[in-house]
Every structure is written in structure tokens, then in C-alpha cells.
Coordinates of C-alpha atoms in Angstrom, one line a residue:
M94 CA 0.0 -0.2 -0.2
D95 CA 1.4 3.2 -1.5
T96 CA 1.3 6.6 0.9
Q97 CA -1.5 7.2 0.2
G98 CA -3.6 3.7 0.4
R99 CA -2.4 4.2 4.0
G100 CA -3.8 7.8 4.9
R101 CA -6.7 6.7 3.1
A102 CA -7.1 3.6 5.5
E103 CA -5.9 4.9 8.6
H104 CA -6.6 8.2 8.5
I105 CA -3.6 9.5 8.7
D106 CA -3.0 12.5 7.2
P107 CA 0.8 12.1 4.4
A108 CA 0.8 15.1 4.6
D109 CA 1.8 15.0 8.6
Q110 CA 4.4 11.7 8.2
W111 CA 6.7 13.9 5.6
L112 CA 8.0 17.2 6.9
L113 CA 11.3 19.4 5.9
N114 CA 13.8 20.1 8.2
P115 CA 14.9 23.2 9.5
Q116 CA 18.6 22.3 9.4
T117 CA 19.1 20.6 6.6
G118 CA 16.4 21.4 4.7
E119 CA 15.0 18.5 3.4
Y120 CA 11.5 16.2 4.1
E121 CA 12.6 13.4 6.0
L122 CA 9.7 10.6 7.0
R123 CA 8.9 11.4 10.4
L124 CA 6.8 8.3 12.3
T125 CA 5.2 8.1 16.7
P126 CA 6.7 5.1 19.0
S127 CA 2.7 3.4 17.8
A128 CA 2.7 3.6 14.2
P129 CA 3.1 0.5 12.3
Q130 CA 3.8 2.1 8.9
S131 CA 5.7 0.5 6.4
P132 CA 8.9 2.7 5.5
V133 CA 9.4 2.1 2.2
P134 CA 9.3 6.3 0.9
S135 CA 7.3 7.1 -2.0
P136 CA 9.1 7.3 -5.2
R137 CA 9.2 11.2 -4.9
N138 CA 11.2 11.4 -1.5
R139 CA 12.9 7.9 -1.6
Q140 CA 16.3 9.5 -0.6
A141 CA 14.9 11.6 2.2
A142 CA 13.2 8.3 3.1
S143 CA 16.1 6.3 2.6
R144 CA 17.7 8.5 6.4
A145 CA 15.1 8.4 8.5
P146 CA 14.6 6.7 11.0
Q147 CA 12.4 3.5 11.5
A148 CA 10.8 3.0 14.6
P149 CA 9.8 -1.0 15.5
P150 CA 6.2 -2.4 14.4
A151 CA 3.8 -2.2 17.1
P152 CA 1.5 -5.2 17.6
E153 CA -1.7 -5.7 15.7
R154 CA -3.7 -5.0 19.2
D155 CA -2.2 -2.1 20.2
R156 CA -2.7 -0.2 17.1
E157 CA -3.9 3.5 17.0
V158 CA -4.3 6.5 15.6
P159 CA -2.2 8.8 16.2
Q160 CA -3.9 12.2 17.9
R161 CA -2.4 14.9 15.6
R162 CA -2.9 17.7 18.3
H163 CA -1.4 15.2 20.9
R164 CA 1.8 13.1 19.2
T165 CA 4.0 12.3 20.7
A166 CA 7.7 13.7 18.7
P167 CA 9.7 11.3 16.6
E168 CA 12.6 9.6 19.0
E169 CA 15.8 11.2 17.8
P170 CA 17.7 9.6 15.3
P171 CA 21.0 8.4 15.5
G172 CA 23.8 9.7 14.9
R173 CA 22.2 13.3 16.1
R174 CA 22.0 13.8 19.4
G175 CA 22.7 16.0 20.9
R176 CA 21.2 18.5 17.5
R177 CA 18.5 21.2 19.4
R178 CA 15.0 20.6 17.6
V179 CA 13.2 22.6 16.2
A180 CA 9.0 22.6 17.5
K181 CA 7.0 23.6 14.9
S182 CA 3.7 24.4 14.7
S183 CA 0.6 22.2 12.6
K184 CA -0.6 24.8 11.4
T185 CA 3.3 25.2 9.9
K186 CA 4.0 21.9 9.3
K187 CA 1.6 22.3 6.5
V188 CA 3.0 25.6 5.2
L189 CA 6.4 24.4 5.0
L190 CA 4.8 21.3 2.9
L191 CA 2.9 23.4 0.8
T192 CA 5.6 25.3 -0.1
G193 CA 6.7 23.3 -3.1
G194 CA 3.1 24.2 -4.6
T195 CA 3.2 27.3 -3.9
M196 CA 6.1 28.5 -6.2
A197 CA 4.3 26.7 -8.8
F198 CA 1.4 29.2 -8.3
V199 CA 4.2 32.1 -7.3
V200 CA 5.8 31.9 -10.7
L201 CA 1.8 31.4 -12.2
A202 CA 1.5 34.4 -11.0
A203 CA 4.5 36.0 -11.8
G204 CA 3.5 36.2 -15.6
V205 CA -0.2 36.5 -15.1
G206 CA 1.6 39.3 -13.4
G207 CA 4.0 40.3 -16.5
Y208 CA 1.2 40.4 -18.4
L209 CA -1.1 42.8 -16.4
Y210 CA 1.9 44.7 -16.1
V211 CA 2.5 44.3 -19.8
Q212 CA -1.2 46.2 -20.1
H213 CA -0.1 48.5 -17.7
L214 CA 2.2 50.4 -19.1
N215 CA 0.5 50.5 -22.8
D216 CA -2.1 51.9 -20.9
N217 CA 0.4 54.9 -19.2
I218 CA 1.4 55.6 -23.3
K219 CA -0.2 58.2 -25.8
S220 CA -0.1 58.6 -28.8
V221 CA -1.8 60.8 -31.4
A222 CA -1.8 60.2 -35.1
D223 CA 1.3 61.2 -37.8
D224 CA -1.6 62.0 -40.7
G225 CA 0.9 60.6 -42.5
A226 CA 3.7 62.8 -42.2
G227 CA 6.1 60.1 -41.6
T228 CA 6.7 57.5 -43.2
G229 CA 4.8 54.0 -41.2
G230 CA 7.0 53.3 -38.7
F231 CA 10.3 52.1 -38.3
S232 CA 12.3 49.4 -40.2
K233 CA 14.4 47.1 -38.9
D234 CA 16.5 46.5 -41.7
K235 CA 16.0 50.0 -43.0
A236 CA 18.1 53.8 -41.3
I237 CA 15.8 55.2 -38.9
N238 CA 14.9 58.9 -38.3
I239 CA 13.4 59.4 -35.1
L240 CA 12.4 62.9 -34.4
L241 CA 12.4 63.7 -30.5
I242 CA 10.3 67.3 -28.9
G243 CA 10.2 68.5 -26.2
T244 CA 7.8 71.1 -25.2
D245 CA 7.6 73.7 -23.2
K246 CA 4.1 73.5 -23.1
R247 CA 3.0 74.4 -18.5
T248 CA 2.0 70.5 -18.5
G249 CA 1.7 69.2 -14.4
A250 CA 1.8 69.9 -11.3
G251 CA 5.7 72.1 -10.3
N252 CA 5.6 74.2 -13.5
D253 CA 4.1 77.2 -13.3
G254 CA 7.5 78.4 -13.8
Y255 CA 8.6 77.4 -17.5
G256 CA 6.9 78.2 -20.2
D257 CA 4.8 80.6 -21.6
T258 CA 1.4 81.2 -19.9
G259 CA -2.0 79.6 -21.4
S260 CA 0.0 78.9 -24.1
A261 CA -0.5 76.0 -26.1
G262 CA 3.3 74.5 -26.1
H263 CA 5.7 75.0 -29.2
A264 CA 8.7 72.1 -30.5
D265 CA 10.8 74.6 -28.4
T266 CA 14.1 71.6 -28.5
T267 CA 13.6 69.6 -31.6
I268 CA 16.7 66.6 -31.9
L269 CA 16.8 64.1 -35.3
L270 CA 17.7 61.4 -34.5
H271 CA 19.0 59.4 -37.2
V272 CA 20.3 56.2 -36.8
S273 CA 23.1 54.0 -40.2
K274 CA 21.6 51.2 -42.0
D275 CA 24.0 49.0 -40.1
R276 CA 23.8 50.5 -36.7
S277 CA 27.0 50.8 -36.5
N278 CA 25.9 54.3 -35.5
A279 CA 24.1 57.8 -35.2
T280 CA 23.5 61.3 -36.1
A281 CA 21.9 63.9 -33.4
L282 CA 21.0 66.3 -34.9
S283 CA 19.7 69.5 -32.9
I284 CA 16.9 71.8 -35.3
P285 CA 17.8 74.9 -32.9
R286 CA 14.0 76.4 -32.4
D287 CA 15.0 80.2 -33.2
L288 CA 15.6 79.1 -37.1
I289 CA 13.1 80.7 -39.2
V290 CA 11.4 78.2 -41.9
D291 CA 8.7 77.8 -44.4
V292 CA 6.0 75.7 -42.6
P293 CA 4.0 74.1 -44.2
D294 CA 0.4 73.8 -44.6
C295 CA -0.5 70.3 -42.0
P296 CA -3.1 67.7 -42.5
T297 CA -4.0 67.8 -38.7
T298 CA -7.0 65.1 -37.1
Q299 CA -9.0 65.8 -35.1
E300 CA -11.4 64.5 -32.2
D301 CA -14.4 63.9 -33.7
G302 CA -12.2 62.3 -36.1
T303 CA -12.4 64.2 -39.2
T304 CA -9.6 66.1 -40.8
K305 CA -8.6 70.2 -41.5
T306 CA -5.9 71.2 -42.7
I307 CA -4.1 74.6 -41.2
P308 CA -1.9 76.8 -43.4
G309 CA 0.9 77.0 -43.1
S310 CA 3.5 79.7 -42.6
T311 CA 6.2 81.6 -45.0
G312 CA 9.2 83.2 -43.0
A313 CA 8.5 81.1 -39.3
H314 CA 10.1 80.9 -36.0
F315 CA 10.4 76.4 -36.7
N316 CA 8.8 76.1 -33.1
V317 CA 5.2 77.2 -34.1
S318 CA 5.6 74.1 -36.4
L319 CA 3.9 73.2 -32.6
G320 CA 0.8 73.6 -29.9
Q321 CA 0.5 77.0 -31.7
S322 CA -2.4 77.1 -34.8
G323 CA -4.2 73.7 -33.2
R324 CA -0.6 72.0 -35.0
T325 CA 0.3 68.4 -33.4
P326 CA 3.9 66.4 -34.4
S327 CA 3.1 65.8 -37.6
C328 CA 3.3 69.2 -38.6
T329 CA 6.8 70.0 -37.3
M330 CA 7.5 66.4 -39.0
R331 CA 6.8 68.1 -41.7
T332 CA 8.3 71.7 -41.4
V333 CA 11.3 68.8 -40.8
T334 CA 11.0 67.8 -44.7
E335 CA 10.5 70.7 -45.5
L336 CA 13.5 71.8 -44.4
T337 CA 16.0 69.2 -44.3
G338 CA 14.5 66.8 -47.7
I339 CA 14.4 64.3 -45.1
K340 CA 11.1 61.7 -44.2
P341 CA 10.9 60.8 -40.8
D342 CA 9.8 57.5 -39.4
N343 CA 8.3 58.1 -35.5
F344 CA 8.4 60.8 -33.4
M345 CA 8.2 61.1 -29.6
V346 CA 7.1 63.9 -27.1
A347 CA 7.9 65.4 -24.1
D348 CA 7.6 67.2 -21.7
F349 CA 8.8 68.9 -19.1
N350 CA 7.2 66.1 -16.9
A351 CA 9.9 63.7 -18.5
V352 CA 13.3 65.1 -17.8
K353 CA 11.9 64.9 -14.2
T354 CA 11.0 62.1 -13.8
L355 CA 13.1 60.4 -16.6
T356 CA 16.0 61.5 -14.8
T357 CA 14.6 60.1 -11.3
A358 CA 13.8 57.2 -13.0
V359 CA 17.3 56.7 -12.8
Q360 CA 18.4 58.2 -9.8
G361 CA 20.6 61.0 -11.6
V362 CA 22.3 61.9 -14.2
E363 CA 25.8 63.5 -14.1
V364 CA 26.6 66.8 -15.8
C365 CA 29.5 69.0 -15.2
L366 CA 30.0 72.7 -15.7
A367 CA 32.6 74.9 -16.1
K368 CA 31.8 78.1 -13.5
D369 CA 29.0 78.2 -10.6
I370 CA 25.4 79.4 -12.4
N371 CA 23.2 81.1 -10.4
D372 CA 20.2 81.8 -13.1
K373 CA 17.7 83.4 -12.1
D374 CA 14.7 82.2 -15.0
S375 CA 15.2 79.3 -15.1
H376 CA 16.3 78.6 -11.2
L377 CA 19.8 76.6 -11.7
N378 CA 22.3 77.1 -8.7
L379 CA 24.8 74.9 -8.8
P380 CA 28.6 75.5 -8.3
A381 CA 31.2 74.5 -10.5
G382 CA 32.2 70.5 -10.8
K383 CA 31.1 67.4 -11.7
H384 CA 27.0 66.9 -9.7
E385 CA 24.2 64.5 -10.0
I386 CA 21.2 66.4 -10.9
Q387 CA 17.6 65.2 -11.3
G388 CA 13.9 65.4 -11.3
E389 CA 12.9 69.7 -10.7
E390 CA 17.6 70.4 -10.5
A391 CA 17.2 68.2 -13.9
L392 CA 14.5 70.7 -15.4
A393 CA 16.5 74.1 -14.5
F394 CA 19.7 72.4 -16.1
L395 CA 18.2 72.1 -19.7
R396 CA 16.5 75.4 -19.6
T397 CA 19.3 77.9 -18.8
R398 CA 20.6 79.4 -21.0
H399 CA 22.2 83.4 -20.3
S400 CA 24.5 81.5 -17.9
V401 CA 26.1 79.8 -20.1
G402 CA 28.4 80.5 -23.4
F403 CA 26.9 83.3 -25.4
G404 CA 23.6 83.6 -23.1
G405 CA 21.5 82.4 -27.3
D406 CA 19.6 79.3 -27.2
L407 CA 22.6 77.4 -29.4
S408 CA 24.8 77.8 -26.4
R409 CA 21.5 76.8 -24.5
I410 CA 22.2 73.6 -27.7
E411 CA 25.4 72.3 -26.5
L412 CA 24.2 72.6 -23.0
Q413 CA 20.8 70.3 -23.9
Q414 CA 23.5 67.8 -26.1
Q415 CA 26.0 67.5 -23.5
F416 CA 22.6 66.7 -21.2
L417 CA 21.2 63.3 -23.5
S418 CA 25.2 62.4 -23.5
A419 CA 25.1 62.2 -20.5
L420 CA 21.3 60.2 -20.1
M421 CA 22.6 58.1 -22.8
R422 CA 26.2 56.6 -20.9
K423 CA 23.8 56.5 -17.6
L424 CA 20.7 54.9 -19.4
K425 CA 23.4 52.2 -21.1
S426 CA 25.5 52.0 -17.5
N427 CA 24.6 48.8 -15.5
D428 CA 24.0 50.3 -12.4
T429 CA 21.5 50.6 -14.8
L430 CA 20.5 47.6 -16.2
T431 CA 21.2 45.5 -13.9
S432 CA 18.7 47.1 -11.2
P433 CA 15.2 45.6 -11.8
S434 CA 14.1 48.8 -9.5
K435 CA 16.1 50.7 -12.2
M436 CA 14.2 49.6 -15.0
V437 CA 11.1 49.4 -13.9
N438 CA 10.8 52.8 -12.5
L439 CA 12.4 54.3 -16.4
A440 CA 9.5 52.2 -17.4
E441 CA 6.1 54.0 -14.7
A442 CA 8.7 57.6 -16.4
A443 CA 8.9 57.4 -20.1
T444 CA 5.4 55.7 -20.6
E445 CA 4.2 58.0 -18.3
A446 CA 5.5 61.7 -19.5
L447 CA 5.5 60.7 -23.2
T448 CA 3.8 61.1 -26.4
V449 CA 4.7 59.4 -29.2
D450 CA 2.4 58.7 -32.8
T451 CA 0.2 55.5 -33.1
K452 CA 3.1 53.4 -34.7
L453 CA 4.6 53.2 -31.9
D454 CA 1.4 53.3 -28.9
S455 CA 2.6 50.1 -27.1
I456 CA 5.3 47.8 -25.8
G457 CA 5.9 45.4 -28.2
K458 CA 6.7 48.4 -30.6
L459 CA 8.6 50.3 -28.9
K460 CA 10.7 47.4 -27.2
D461 CA 11.5 46.3 -31.3
L462 CA 12.7 50.3 -31.5
G463 CA 15.1 50.5 -28.0
L464 CA 16.8 47.1 -28.8
E465 CA 17.6 48.5 -32.5
L466 CA 18.3 51.7 -30.9
G467 CA 20.6 49.1 -27.8
K468 CA 23.3 47.6 -30.8
L469 CA 24.6 51.7 -31.1
D470 CA 28.1 52.2 -29.0
T471 CA 27.2 55.6 -27.5
K472 CA 31.1 56.6 -29.6
N473 CA 29.7 56.5 -32.1
L474 CA 26.5 59.0 -31.7
T475 CA 27.4 62.3 -32.9
F476 CA 25.8 65.3 -31.5
T477 CA 25.5 68.2 -34.3
T478 CA 23.7 71.6 -34.4
V479 CA 21.9 72.9 -38.1
P480 CA 24.5 75.2 -39.4
V481 CA 23.1 79.2 -39.4
R482 CA 23.6 82.6 -38.9
D483 CA 22.1 85.6 -37.5
N484 CA 19.2 86.8 -39.0
P485 CA 20.5 89.9 -41.2
A486 CA 17.1 91.2 -41.7
E487 CA 17.3 92.1 -37.8
K488 CA 19.4 95.5 -36.5
V489 CA 19.5 93.8 -33.5
P490 CA 19.8 90.1 -34.2
V491 CA 17.2 87.5 -32.2
T492 CA 17.0 84.4 -35.1
V493 CA 18.6 82.9 -37.1
V494 CA 19.0 81.8 -40.9
L495 CA 21.3 78.7 -42.7
K496 CA 24.3 78.7 -44.0
D497 CA 22.8 76.8 -47.3
A498 CA 26.9 75.8 -48.4
E499 CA 26.8 73.8 -44.4
A500 CA 23.2 72.3 -44.0
A501 CA 23.2 71.3 -47.2
Q502 CA 26.2 69.0 -47.1
V503 CA 25.0 68.2 -43.7
F504 CA 21.2 67.8 -44.8
D505 CA 22.9 65.2 -48.0
L506 CA 25.5 63.3 -45.3
I507 CA 22.5 61.9 -43.2
S508 CA 20.0 61.6 -46.0
N509 CA 22.4 59.4 -47.6
D510 CA 23.3 57.8 -43.8
V511 CA 27.0 59.2 -44.0
S512 CA 27.9 58.6 -40.5
F513 CA 29.9 62.2 -38.7
T514 CA 31.9 59.6 -37.6
K515 CA 33.1 58.3 -40.4
V516 CA 33.2 61.1 -42.3
K517 CA 35.8 62.8 -38.9
Q518 CA 38.5 60.2 -39.1
Q519 CA 38.0 60.3 -43.2
Q520 CA 38.8 63.7 -43.4
K521 CA 41.8 62.7 -40.9
K522 CA 43.0 60.1 -42.9
K523 CA 43.1 62.1 -45.9
K524 CA 44.8 65.1 -44.3
A525 CA 47.3 63.1 -42.9
A526 CA 48.4 61.9 -46.3
A527 CA 48.1 64.8 -48.0
V528 CA 50.3 66.3 -44.9
A529 CA 53.0 62.9 -46.0
A530 CA 53.0 63.5 -48.7
R531 CA 54.0 67.1 -48.1
L532 CA 57.8 65.7 -48.3
Q533 CA 57.6 63.3 -50.6
G534 CA 59.3 64.0 -53.9
T535 CA 62.2 65.7 -54.9
Q536 CA 64.6 68.2 -53.7
S537 CA 65.7 71.4 -55.1
E538 CA 70.1 71.9 -53.8
P539 CA 70.9 74.6 -50.9
G540 CA 71.6 76.9 -52.6
E541 CA 68.4 77.1 -55.0
V542 CA 66.3 77.8 -51.2
R543 CA 65.3 81.5 -51.5
V544 CA 63.6 82.6 -47.7
R545 CA 63.4 85.2 -44.9
I546 CA 62.9 84.1 -41.7
L547 CA 60.9 85.2 -38.9
N548 CA 60.7 85.4 -34.8
G549 CA 56.8 84.8 -34.1
G550 CA 57.6 83.9 -30.4
A551 CA 61.0 81.6 -30.2
A552 CA 63.5 83.6 -27.8
D553 CA 65.3 86.7 -28.7
G554 CA 68.4 86.9 -31.3
S555 CA 67.0 83.4 -32.5
A556 CA 66.3 85.1 -36.3
S557 CA 69.1 85.7 -36.1
H558 CA 71.3 82.7 -34.9
E559 CA 69.2 80.6 -37.8
L560 CA 70.5 82.9 -40.5
L561 CA 73.6 82.7 -40.1
Y562 CA 73.5 78.1 -40.1
L563 CA 71.7 78.4 -42.5
Q564 CA 74.5 80.0 -44.7
N565 CA 77.3 79.7 -43.1
K566 CA 76.0 75.9 -42.2
A567 CA 73.3 74.0 -45.2
G568 CA 74.4 76.2 -47.5
V569 CA 70.3 78.2 -47.5
T570 CA 73.4 81.3 -48.9
K571 CA 69.9 82.8 -50.8
S572 CA 68.4 83.8 -46.8
E573 CA 67.6 87.1 -44.7
N574 CA 66.6 88.2 -41.5
A575 CA 63.0 89.7 -42.4
G576 CA 62.5 90.6 -38.2
D577 CA 59.1 89.6 -35.9
A578 CA 56.8 87.9 -37.1
P579 CA 52.7 89.9 -36.7
A580 CA 52.3 87.9 -34.1
E581 CA 53.9 85.0 -32.2
V582 CA 52.6 80.9 -32.2
A583 CA 53.4 77.6 -31.3
R584 CA 55.0 75.9 -33.6
T585 CA 57.4 76.7 -36.5
T586 CA 56.0 77.3 -39.7
L587 CA 57.8 77.3 -43.4
E588 CA 55.1 78.5 -45.8
Y589 CA 55.7 78.3 -49.6
A590 CA 53.7 78.4 -52.7
P591 CA 53.2 76.0 -55.1
D592 CA 55.2 76.1 -57.4
Q593 CA 58.1 76.0 -54.4
A594 CA 57.3 73.0 -53.3
E595 CA 60.9 71.5 -53.8
Q596 CA 62.6 74.0 -51.7
A597 CA 59.8 73.6 -49.5
R598 CA 61.0 70.1 -48.9
R599 CA 64.5 71.0 -49.1
L600 CA 65.0 73.3 -46.1
A601 CA 61.5 70.8 -44.3
D602 CA 65.0 68.0 -44.8
I603 CA 67.2 70.2 -43.1
L604 CA 65.1 71.9 -40.6
G605 CA 63.1 68.4 -39.3
L606 CA 60.1 70.3 -40.2
S607 CA 57.0 68.1 -40.6
G608 CA 53.7 68.3 -43.6
A609 CA 52.1 69.6 -40.8
A610 CA 54.3 72.0 -40.5
M611 CA 54.2 73.0 -44.1
K612 CA 51.7 75.1 -45.6
P613 CA 51.0 76.1 -49.3
G614 CA 50.2 79.4 -49.2
K615 CA 50.6 82.5 -51.4
S616 CA 53.5 83.5 -52.7
V617 CA 56.0 86.7 -51.0
T618 CA 58.6 87.9 -52.1
N619 CA 61.8 89.5 -50.4
S620 CA 64.1 93.1 -49.9
Q621 CA 64.9 92.0 -53.0
G622 CA 61.5 91.6 -54.9
L623 CA 61.9 88.2 -56.2
P624 CA 59.7 85.2 -54.7
T625 CA 60.2 83.5 -52.0
M626 CA 59.4 81.2 -49.3
T627 CA 58.7 82.5 -45.6
L628 CA 60.0 80.9 -42.5
T629 CA 57.9 81.5 -38.7
L630 CA 59.8 80.5 -36.3
G631 CA 57.3 79.3 -33.3
K632 CA 57.7 79.1 -29.0
D633 CA 59.1 75.2 -30.6
F634 CA 62.1 76.8 -31.5
K635 CA 65.0 74.6 -30.3
G636 CA 67.6 76.9 -31.6
A637 CA 69.7 77.6 -34.5
G638 CA 70.8 74.2 -36.4
V639 CA 68.9 71.9 -33.9
K640 CA 66.4 70.3 -35.9
L641 CA 62.7 70.0 -34.6
D642 CA 60.8 67.1 -33.5
A643 CA 58.8 66.3 -37.1
A644 CA 56.7 63.4 -34.8
S645 CA 55.7 65.8 -32.3
A646 CA 54.4 67.9 -34.9
E647 CA 49.9 67.5 -34.3
V648 CA 48.1 66.9 -37.6
P649 CA 45.6 69.8 -36.5
E650 CA 41.2 69.3 -36.0
G651 CA 38.6 70.9 -37.4
V652 CA 35.6 71.8 -36.0
Q653 CA 34.5 68.9 -33.3
K654 CA 31.8 67.3 -32.7
A655 CA 30.2 66.4 -29.5
T656 CA 29.7 62.6 -28.5
A657 CA 27.6 60.8 -26.4
D658 CA 30.5 58.7 -25.2
K659 CA 32.9 62.3 -23.5
Q660 CA 32.0 64.1 -20.5
Q661 CA 32.0 67.7 -21.1
C662 CA 31.8 70.6 -18.6
A663 CA 29.2 73.5 -19.6
K664 CA 31.2 76.5 -19.6

């Protein structure tokens, strides 16, 4: 008879026979001295039963049904004498017995709870139609263009001190995020809110389901493409397409609360200030140095502009790019990704604070987008700004207009899925190759080299001493001292005309100049009216006849772009 059969035949609950030993963590068969039951265990607990003590069988006439309330404790098994017994109530025993079933229930409940939580997050998401302004949504096998819009609408508690009173909001901060097809790099293009643009006509879905076309505006501020005249994010999408030629796939809109809740969810974002800031307009009051900011303080940091750079919107854009870089580093850090509480808080904050287009209106769709963006290495994310200049039509510039040629080049790079990071690397390689080529080729004889020498920061008398060396030791007899340079320079340079390249290579070889120190330029004349090169001795000049270390010269960098993997301090 198996255990269950014995339980039914003798009115003994099997739960009272197999108990969890809290000291060993194993189930054991516990029998009272009067119990005549077989020591054969159930298959499930065979191993535990083999270690349990076996009570001697009692005569048939002495068999009694043990009373559960007055059951005699089993004898101490051999080898366990002296071990302290932990007393358990009958209720506790049943709880312990049911642990396995309870855990199974918990697993099931977790699955149901996970589903319900996803439904809860889906309910948090607010969506607005793109009214055909987008591509229909991002694709996993194509480059991705997401329009990120920060509005200054006064929504939420505690935001009365920001934005315009009673305003429907503007496109206060706008970034077109382009992620390459192979997900190896990305470009975040900031669009100034005060940029003068043409806002096109915008078909917009109304609350009753009808469509109303909102008339466009010529020569308007970019920020009126949202909120004003009933314009929705789809109007901002159309304006971006009109401006750049790039059609966004999706959009995301964040208000003041989004900044506060997202930064709080990750327990702060580290920013750096190069100076003390006390901005009464944005309410930011922080000393110079690094700070972990979140909530209200993070919003103040993003909105300050009078205390950084030139005090305008372009300076604030740089601040916002630095902040977003820091936020991305925090989101991708192990400290965030390995913290369940932070991830849950982040999911709550993001779904409550963001408004998306209807192609991103579920957790599943947002997850798919997140997985694509997660493939990106932050060191290959470049922040840049639409090239602009002050509006020439204004006596006191308030707005900006495009730098047509530069802006067109930037838009073409993004449209053609060309990485700014790769462009910079390619330009650097191309420049390095051109620099190296300056030293390659034939050289003139020393007596054919014609050069004038300027002192541009070297020790007094250096030009005279170098002249003597060149004429008497190096054979460069056609040289002369031209006095002091117009300004001091850090490095010694040699400027020459294209037809003087052979002379330049010979002089560079004599002086130990690198290709970077050789500056192709215009031809000048010496005191005799003859074409000549110009050698400017910089602060790195080590003395007459001493060769300059060509390897120490650095290739000048071009315009630097902010990358998300490096922290910069706001100035």
C-alpha cells in the first residue's frame, strides 16, 4: 500500500508523515513509535526516506491512530543526538509542506502579473496620429530617423514657472536622431527653435475624427510648428522634411515632466559645469564641478541659457546635447541595466511622460525600437547642430537663418546614411595622407632655396642665429632675417607657394620640419623683390641648427563634434 493508501486506510494525513527539516532543508519521514506504517517511501522522497529513522512495528492489537494535536515527538535518530530540535506548530508544518505548490503558484502569478503589468504600461502610453507625415514607422532593415520634440507646454504640477502662460506649447527643443542602417553609428541633429523656416500646410486629425488642414506660415520661427494654431507633432514632422529633405519615421514628444521623471527614475544624471551658475530665470543654482542632478534641478539645467556660452539658444543647445550624452551613458551603464527597480521605474516614467505616434503606441513596438537603438555604441553617436548664422534682416539679431551651403552638406550626409564619425575619420586620414605627401618628391639644391625668417615667439635673436646657420652651415645662401612675425605662434611653420614645393621639401629636410608644419600658401617677395618662402620660428624652436622633432607636430583638428561617450563641462 502506498503512502496515500495508508493515509486513507488509517485516517492519517500524509502531510503529517513527511516534514521539512529546517536544519537540513530536506523532507524526512517522521513516524510516531506507535505507528505501524511501512518505511517504504514514496518515489518522490525515496532518498530522504532512506535517511529517516524507522520505528519498530507494534503488535496489531496495539495499533492506534495518532492524535494530531497530541502526537508524541519521534525519537532522536542515531547520529543526531544533542542537536537542538526546532519546534513547529501544526499550522506551520502545513505551510512548509505546501511550499512547492505555493512556489508554482507564484511563478504562475508572476506570469499573469507580468502580462497585467505590460497592459498597465500600454495604458500609460499616449499617442497622436502622424497624419501621413512620417514614413509609416521605422524598419529593422533600414536606417532609422526619429524626431524627438521637447515642448514647453505647462503640463503637470510644479511647472507654472516655466514656458509661456496659457500657451499650447512650442517645439522648444527638437532633435532629428538618425541611426545608420547597420546600427554602427548615429547622428543627433539639433534644430534651433529660432530658425526661420517655412511651415507647410498640415492636414491634422481632429477629436471627432475629421481632418482639418492648418495653413502653413512663411518665414516663421521653427518652434511654432507645434502647438500654435492647433498644430500637432505631425506638423513639426512636415516642417523638418521641408527643411532637411529627410522624412522622419516616428516621433516622440516630451514635456517638462518627462525630464523630471526620467532623471529621477535613473536616480540622477552626472553633469559638469566649468563655472558657477546662478540663473534666476531657470532657477539653476550650482557651483562649478560635477553634479548628480534629477527632477526639478535637471529641468532647470536644460532650460538655462543666460549663464552659459553667449547666453542664447545655440549655447543652450550645446548644454542639452551634453545632458543627453550623460543621460545615454547612464541608461547604458551596468548600474542601470542590472537594477530591476530602476528598470521598472524607467518603464513607468517613460510610458507616462512621452507622447508617441500611433506606430509606437505599444510596449512591444517601443521594445523593438529600443533593441535597435541598443545596438549603437555611444562613442559613435555624434551630436551636431544645423549650420546657421544671425538673421541679416534684423538690426539686433534674435533669430537665425541657414548657412545654405553647409546646411545642405549636413542634410545630404544624413540622407545618404553617411556617418559623421566616419566622415571625420576619413577627413583625418585624407589630411594625414596629404600632409605626408608634402615631404615626398624631389628637392632643390640648398643654394636654390630662397627664404625669409621671422621670429614668431622663439627666444630673442633666434632669427639671426638661424640665418647664420643656414647661410654658413646648411648652404642656404639666399636667406634673410625679416624681423618679428605679426603674432606669436606655438609651432614653427614654413609657408610656400605651389611652385616652391621642391625648395620647401629641401628646407624641411634641413630643419626637421614635419609635413604638418608646411603650409601651402601665396608667394611673397624678399627685400630684393624676388619670390621667397616664409619661415616663422615658433615657441617650439630649439636653437640654431637643432632639428625640430617632426614626430611631435600634431595634425590640426577640424571643427569638433560632441560625442555621447565623453563628458564635457558647460562653460
